Structure formats: C-alpha cells, structure tokens
Amino acid sequence: MIKTEINNQQNKVEIDEDLYQDFKNIITKATEMEGYGGGEISIAFVNNEKIKELNKRFRNKDEVTDVLSFPMDDEILGDIIISAERALSQSKDYGHSFKREICYLVTHGILHLLGYDHKIEGEKEEMRKKEERILKELEIKR
C-alpha cells in the first residue's frame, strides 16, 4: 500500500476531508494501474507565491504554475506541490468544479512521479488517457 502524506500549507482555498479521501483514492488507483504496491508520496498544497518561488528555483521559470512533481525512487515515489489558488482559478476558467480541477492536478502529478511526461505528443496523449481513465473510474466529473 502507498503511504500518502497530505500537507495543506495555504489558507486561501478550503480543502476539506472529502477531498483528502479523493486524493488518496486517486493515488491508490494510479499506483495499482501501474503495478506499484508500496512506497511513499507527499502532496503539499501551497499558494501562488510559494509555487512561483519553487518553479523559479527548480525549473528556472519565474511564473506561477499549477503543479510541480519531484520524482525520487521506488521507495519514496516523490513529492507533488499544487497551488490551490491556481487550481481554483483554473476551475473557473475551464468551467468545471474545484474538486475536478484539484483532483486532475493530483492525478497529473502522480503520473509524473510514475514516469509519465508530456513533452512529446505521443507521451502526452498516453498521459491524458490515463488521467481521464483514473478520474472516470473514480467518478470525478467535470
């Protein structure tokens, strides 16, 4: 079983216990699909200021982003950092719920930790299909 630590480091957007359970379900579904039975994952929710700072530090991009993933190894799969503020803004822009957006970002982040990327078109399509499959199977709708 995957050990999951969720750390809410921001106070601008409410993230309730129901969402925490959704995040754990996403992690379980994604890791089971990919054949992982153990390891650890950490998710931190931050504000726009903090994610911008991390994006600049680790990716040399001086801008706010929605999610950052830091893969490690098979024992500690890695860390996912999500801007809850950005997720809320994007949910409005895309016309779907905050739950759908933040769950999508968790799904996106976990797939990065599991080795998926979206730099090449074929990889991007495969990653998107897996994201949608996970969310659909967990009935997390737009």
PDB file of C-alpha atoms in Angstrom:
ATOM      1  CA  MET A   1       0.000   0.000   0.000  1.00  0.00           C
ATOM      2  CA  ILE A   2       1.172   3.508  -0.820  1.00  0.00           C
ATOM      3  CA  LYS A   3       1.789   5.718   2.189  1.00  0.00           C
ATOM      4  CA  THR A   4       0.426   9.206   1.487  1.00  0.00           C
ATOM      5  CA  GLU A   5       1.123  12.398   3.376  1.00  0.00           C
ATOM      6  CA  ILE A   6      -1.033  15.422   2.576  1.00  0.00           C
ATOM      7  CA  ASN A   7       0.094  18.796   3.838  1.00  0.00           C
ATOM      8  CA  ASN A   8      -2.030  21.924   3.367  1.00  0.00           C
ATOM      9  CA  GLN A   9       0.368  24.857   3.676  1.00  0.00           C
ATOM     10  CA  GLN A  10      -2.020  27.562   2.479  1.00  0.00           C
ATOM     11  CA  ASN A  11      -5.148  29.192   3.846  1.00  0.00           C
ATOM     12  CA  LYS A  12      -6.679  30.879   0.795  1.00  0.00           C
ATOM     13  CA  VAL A  13      -8.677  27.906  -0.520  1.00  0.00           C
ATOM     14  CA  GLU A  14     -10.511  25.363   1.634  1.00  0.00           C
ATOM     15  CA  ILE A  15      -9.534  21.755   1.114  1.00  0.00           C
ATOM     16  CA  ASP A  16     -11.838  19.502   3.127  1.00  0.00           C
ATOM     17  CA  GLU A  17     -11.549  15.928   4.365  1.00  0.00           C
ATOM     18  CA  ASP A  18     -13.668  14.600   1.483  1.00  0.00           C
ATOM     19  CA  LEU A  19     -11.070  15.900  -0.967  1.00  0.00           C
ATOM     20  CA  TYR A  20      -8.286  14.283   1.061  1.00  0.00           C
ATOM     21  CA  GLN A  21     -10.053  10.944   0.576  1.00  0.00           C
ATOM     22  CA  ASP A  22     -10.402  11.625  -3.163  1.00  0.00           C
ATOM     23  CA  PHE A  23      -6.653  12.295  -3.359  1.00  0.00           C
ATOM     24  CA  LYS A  24      -5.878   9.018  -1.604  1.00  0.00           C
ATOM     25  CA  ASN A  25      -8.249   7.161  -3.939  1.00  0.00           C
ATOM     26  CA  ILE A  26      -6.523   8.714  -6.966  1.00  0.00           C
ATOM     27  CA  ILE A  27      -3.107   7.683  -5.685  1.00  0.00           C
ATOM     28  CA  THR A  28      -4.299   4.143  -4.983  1.00  0.00           C
ATOM     29  CA  LYS A  29      -5.932   3.824  -8.417  1.00  0.00           C
ATOM     30  CA  ALA A  30      -2.935   5.245 -10.316  1.00  0.00           C
ATOM     31  CA  THR A  31      -0.328   3.194  -8.494  1.00  0.00           C
ATOM     32  CA  GLU A  32      -2.355  -0.012  -8.805  1.00  0.00           C
ATOM     33  CA  MET A  33      -2.790   0.611 -12.558  1.00  0.00           C
ATOM     34  CA  GLU A  34       0.976   0.963 -12.872  1.00  0.00           C
ATOM     35  CA  GLY A  35       1.820  -2.027 -10.679  1.00  0.00           C
ATOM     36  CA  TYR A  36       3.103  -0.226  -7.595  1.00  0.00           C
ATOM     37  CA  GLY A  37       2.251  -1.805  -4.263  1.00  0.00           C
ATOM     38  CA  GLY A  38       4.340   0.275  -1.894  1.00  0.00           C
ATOM     39  CA  GLY A  39       6.245   3.465  -1.455  1.00  0.00           C
ATOM     40  CA  GLU A  40       5.519   6.949  -0.214  1.00  0.00           C
ATOM     41  CA  ILE A  41       4.051  10.060  -1.789  1.00  0.00           C
ATOM     42  CA  SER A  42       3.797  13.535  -0.348  1.00  0.00           C
ATOM     43  CA  ILE A  43       1.334  16.172  -1.560  1.00  0.00           C
ATOM     44  CA  ALA A  44       1.609  19.786  -0.454  1.00  0.00           C
ATOM     45  CA  PHE A  45      -0.925  22.494  -1.215  1.00  0.00           C
ATOM     46  CA  VAL A  46       0.572  25.961  -1.372  1.00  0.00           C
ATOM     47  CA  ASN A  47      -0.375  29.469  -2.524  1.00  0.00           C
ATOM     48  CA  ASN A  48       0.625  31.110  -5.814  1.00  0.00           C
ATOM     49  CA  GLU A  49       3.549  32.943  -4.254  1.00  0.00           C
ATOM     50  CA  LYS A  50       5.144  29.729  -2.957  1.00  0.00           C
ATOM     51  CA  ILE A  51       4.680  27.727  -6.150  1.00  0.00           C
ATOM     52  CA  LYS A  52       6.140  30.605  -8.175  1.00  0.00           C
ATOM     53  CA  GLU A  53       9.187  30.589  -5.910  1.00  0.00           C
ATOM     54  CA  LEU A  54       9.592  26.814  -6.316  1.00  0.00           C
ATOM     55  CA  ASN A  55       9.047  26.991 -10.084  1.00  0.00           C
ATOM     56  CA  LYS A  56      11.812  29.572 -10.373  1.00  0.00           C
ATOM     57  CA  ARG A  57      14.155  27.656  -8.096  1.00  0.00           C
ATOM     58  CA  PHE A  58      13.739  24.215  -9.675  1.00  0.00           C
ATOM     59  CA  ARG A  59      12.683  24.949 -13.270  1.00  0.00           C
ATOM     60  CA  ASN A  60      14.115  28.435 -13.790  1.00  0.00           C
ATOM     61  CA  LYS A  61      10.638  29.712 -14.710  1.00  0.00           C
ATOM     62  CA  ASP A  62       9.666  32.888 -12.882  1.00  0.00           C
ATOM     63  CA  GLU A  63       5.908  32.298 -13.075  1.00  0.00           C
ATOM     64  CA  VAL A  64       3.028  30.732 -11.218  1.00  0.00           C
ATOM     65  CA  THR A  65       2.232  27.177 -12.248  1.00  0.00           C
ATOM     66  CA  ASP A  66      -0.441  24.755 -11.109  1.00  0.00           C
ATOM     67  CA  VAL A  67       1.516  21.618 -10.191  1.00  0.00           C
ATOM     68  CA  LEU A  68       5.121  20.576  -9.712  1.00  0.00           C
ATOM     69  CA  SER A  69       6.256  16.970  -9.345  1.00  0.00           C
ATOM     70  CA  PHE A  70       9.546  15.793  -7.905  1.00  0.00           C
ATOM     71  CA  PRO A  71      10.092  12.068  -8.596  1.00  0.00           C
ATOM     72  CA  MET A  72      12.538  10.213  -6.362  1.00  0.00           C
ATOM     73  CA  ASP A  73      12.765   6.416  -6.397  1.00  0.00           C
ATOM     74  CA  ASP A  74      10.732   3.225  -5.899  1.00  0.00           C
ATOM     75  CA  GLU A  75      10.675   3.588  -2.106  1.00  0.00           C
ATOM     76  CA  ILE A  76       9.827   7.282  -1.948  1.00  0.00           C
ATOM     77  CA  LEU A  77       7.961   7.907  -5.182  1.00  0.00           C
ATOM     78  CA  GLY A  78       8.225  11.662  -4.689  1.00  0.00           C
ATOM     79  CA  ASP A  79       6.543  14.936  -3.901  1.00  0.00           C
ATOM     80  CA  ILE A  80       3.698  16.782  -5.582  1.00  0.00           C
ATOM     81  CA  ILE A  81       3.244  20.509  -4.975  1.00  0.00           C
ATOM     82  CA  ILE A  82      -0.059  22.091  -6.053  1.00  0.00           C
ATOM     83  CA  SER A  83      -1.169  25.705  -5.968  1.00  0.00           C
ATOM     84  CA  ALA A  84      -4.684  25.541  -4.539  1.00  0.00           C
ATOM     85  CA  GLU A  85      -5.173  29.171  -5.601  1.00  0.00           C
ATOM     86  CA  ARG A  86      -4.256  28.370  -9.195  1.00  0.00           C
ATOM     87  CA  ALA A  87      -6.482  25.276  -9.162  1.00  0.00           C
ATOM     88  CA  LEU A  88      -9.460  27.384  -8.064  1.00  0.00           C
ATOM     89  CA  SER A  89      -8.783  29.973 -10.769  1.00  0.00           C
ATOM     90  CA  GLN A  90      -8.389  27.294 -13.456  1.00  0.00           C
ATOM     91  CA  SER A  91     -11.602  25.554 -12.409  1.00  0.00           C
ATOM     92  CA  LYS A  92     -13.459  28.787 -13.111  1.00  0.00           C
ATOM     93  CA  ASP A  93     -11.608  29.327 -16.401  1.00  0.00           C
ATOM     94  CA  TYR A  94     -12.383  25.775 -17.575  1.00  0.00           C
ATOM     95  CA  GLY A  95     -15.972  25.829 -16.338  1.00  0.00           C
ATOM     96  CA  HIS A  96     -15.831  22.858 -14.028  1.00  0.00           C
ATOM     97  CA  SER A  97     -15.739  22.274 -10.286  1.00  0.00           C
ATOM     98  CA  PHE A  98     -12.818  22.961  -7.997  1.00  0.00           C
ATOM     99  CA  LYS A  99     -12.953  19.298  -6.991  1.00  0.00           C
ATOM    100  CA  ARG A 100     -12.472  18.207 -10.603  1.00  0.00           C
ATOM    101  CA  GLU A 101      -9.561  20.572 -11.157  1.00  0.00           C
ATOM    102  CA  ILE A 102      -7.656  19.792  -7.974  1.00  0.00           C
ATOM    103  CA  CYS A 103      -8.209  16.058  -8.458  1.00  0.00           C
ATOM    104  CA  TYR A 104      -6.970  16.359 -12.035  1.00  0.00           C
ATOM    105  CA  LEU A 105      -3.803  18.084 -10.778  1.00  0.00           C
ATOM    106  CA  VAL A 106      -3.203  15.332  -8.211  1.00  0.00           C
ATOM    107  CA  THR A 107      -3.675  12.735 -10.966  1.00  0.00           C
ATOM    108  CA  HIS A 108      -1.321  14.618 -13.272  1.00  0.00           C
ATOM    109  CA  GLY A 109       1.268  14.895 -10.528  1.00  0.00           C
ATOM    110  CA  ILE A 110       1.154  11.220  -9.569  1.00  0.00           C
ATOM    111  CA  LEU A 111       1.565  10.150 -13.183  1.00  0.00           C
ATOM    112  CA  HIS A 112       4.693  12.307 -13.388  1.00  0.00           C
ATOM    113  CA  LEU A 113       6.034  10.525 -10.295  1.00  0.00           C
ATOM    114  CA  LEU A 114       5.319   7.213 -12.029  1.00  0.00           C
ATOM    115  CA  GLY A 115       7.411   8.211 -15.047  1.00  0.00           C
ATOM    116  CA  TYR A 116       4.936   9.799 -17.441  1.00  0.00           C
ATOM    117  CA  ASP A 117       5.641  13.041 -19.246  1.00  0.00           C
ATOM    118  CA  HIS A 118       4.009  15.225 -21.861  1.00  0.00           C
ATOM    119  CA  LYS A 119       6.916  16.762 -23.754  1.00  0.00           C
ATOM    120  CA  ILE A 120       6.408  14.532 -26.802  1.00  0.00           C
ATOM    121  CA  GLU A 121       2.948  14.331 -28.426  1.00  0.00           C
ATOM    122  CA  GLY A 122       2.585  10.539 -28.159  1.00  0.00           C
ATOM    123  CA  GLU A 123       3.541  10.605 -24.479  1.00  0.00           C
ATOM    124  CA  LYS A 124       1.150  13.492 -23.903  1.00  0.00           C
ATOM    125  CA  GLU A 125      -1.760  11.522 -25.417  1.00  0.00           C
ATOM    126  CA  GLU A 126      -0.952   8.446 -23.316  1.00  0.00           C
ATOM    127  CA  MET A 127      -0.732  10.526 -20.138  1.00  0.00           C
ATOM    128  CA  ARG A 128      -4.035  12.311 -20.879  1.00  0.00           C
ATOM    129  CA  LYS A 129      -5.814   8.981 -21.494  1.00  0.00           C
ATOM    130  CA  LYS A 130      -4.578   7.634 -18.166  1.00  0.00           C
ATOM    131  CA  GLU A 131      -5.611  10.829 -16.353  1.00  0.00           C
ATOM    132  CA  GLU A 132      -9.109  10.643 -17.792  1.00  0.00           C
ATOM    133  CA  ARG A 133      -9.403   6.914 -17.093  1.00  0.00           C
ATOM    134  CA  ILE A 134      -8.460   7.360 -13.428  1.00  0.00           C
ATOM    135  CA  LEU A 135     -10.868  10.250 -12.911  1.00  0.00           C
ATOM    136  CA  LYS A 136     -13.676   8.489 -14.775  1.00  0.00           C
ATOM    137  CA  GLU A 137     -13.268   5.251 -12.812  1.00  0.00           C
ATOM    138  CA  LEU A 138     -13.440   7.262  -9.578  1.00  0.00           C
ATOM    139  CA  GLU A 139     -16.478   9.168 -10.907  1.00  0.00           C
ATOM    140  CA  ILE A 140     -14.800  12.569 -10.609  1.00  0.00           C
ATOM    141  CA  LYS A 141     -16.631  14.506 -13.291  1.00  0.00           C
ATOM    142  CA  ARG A 142     -16.199  17.907 -14.896  1.00  0.00           C
TER     143      ARG A 142
END
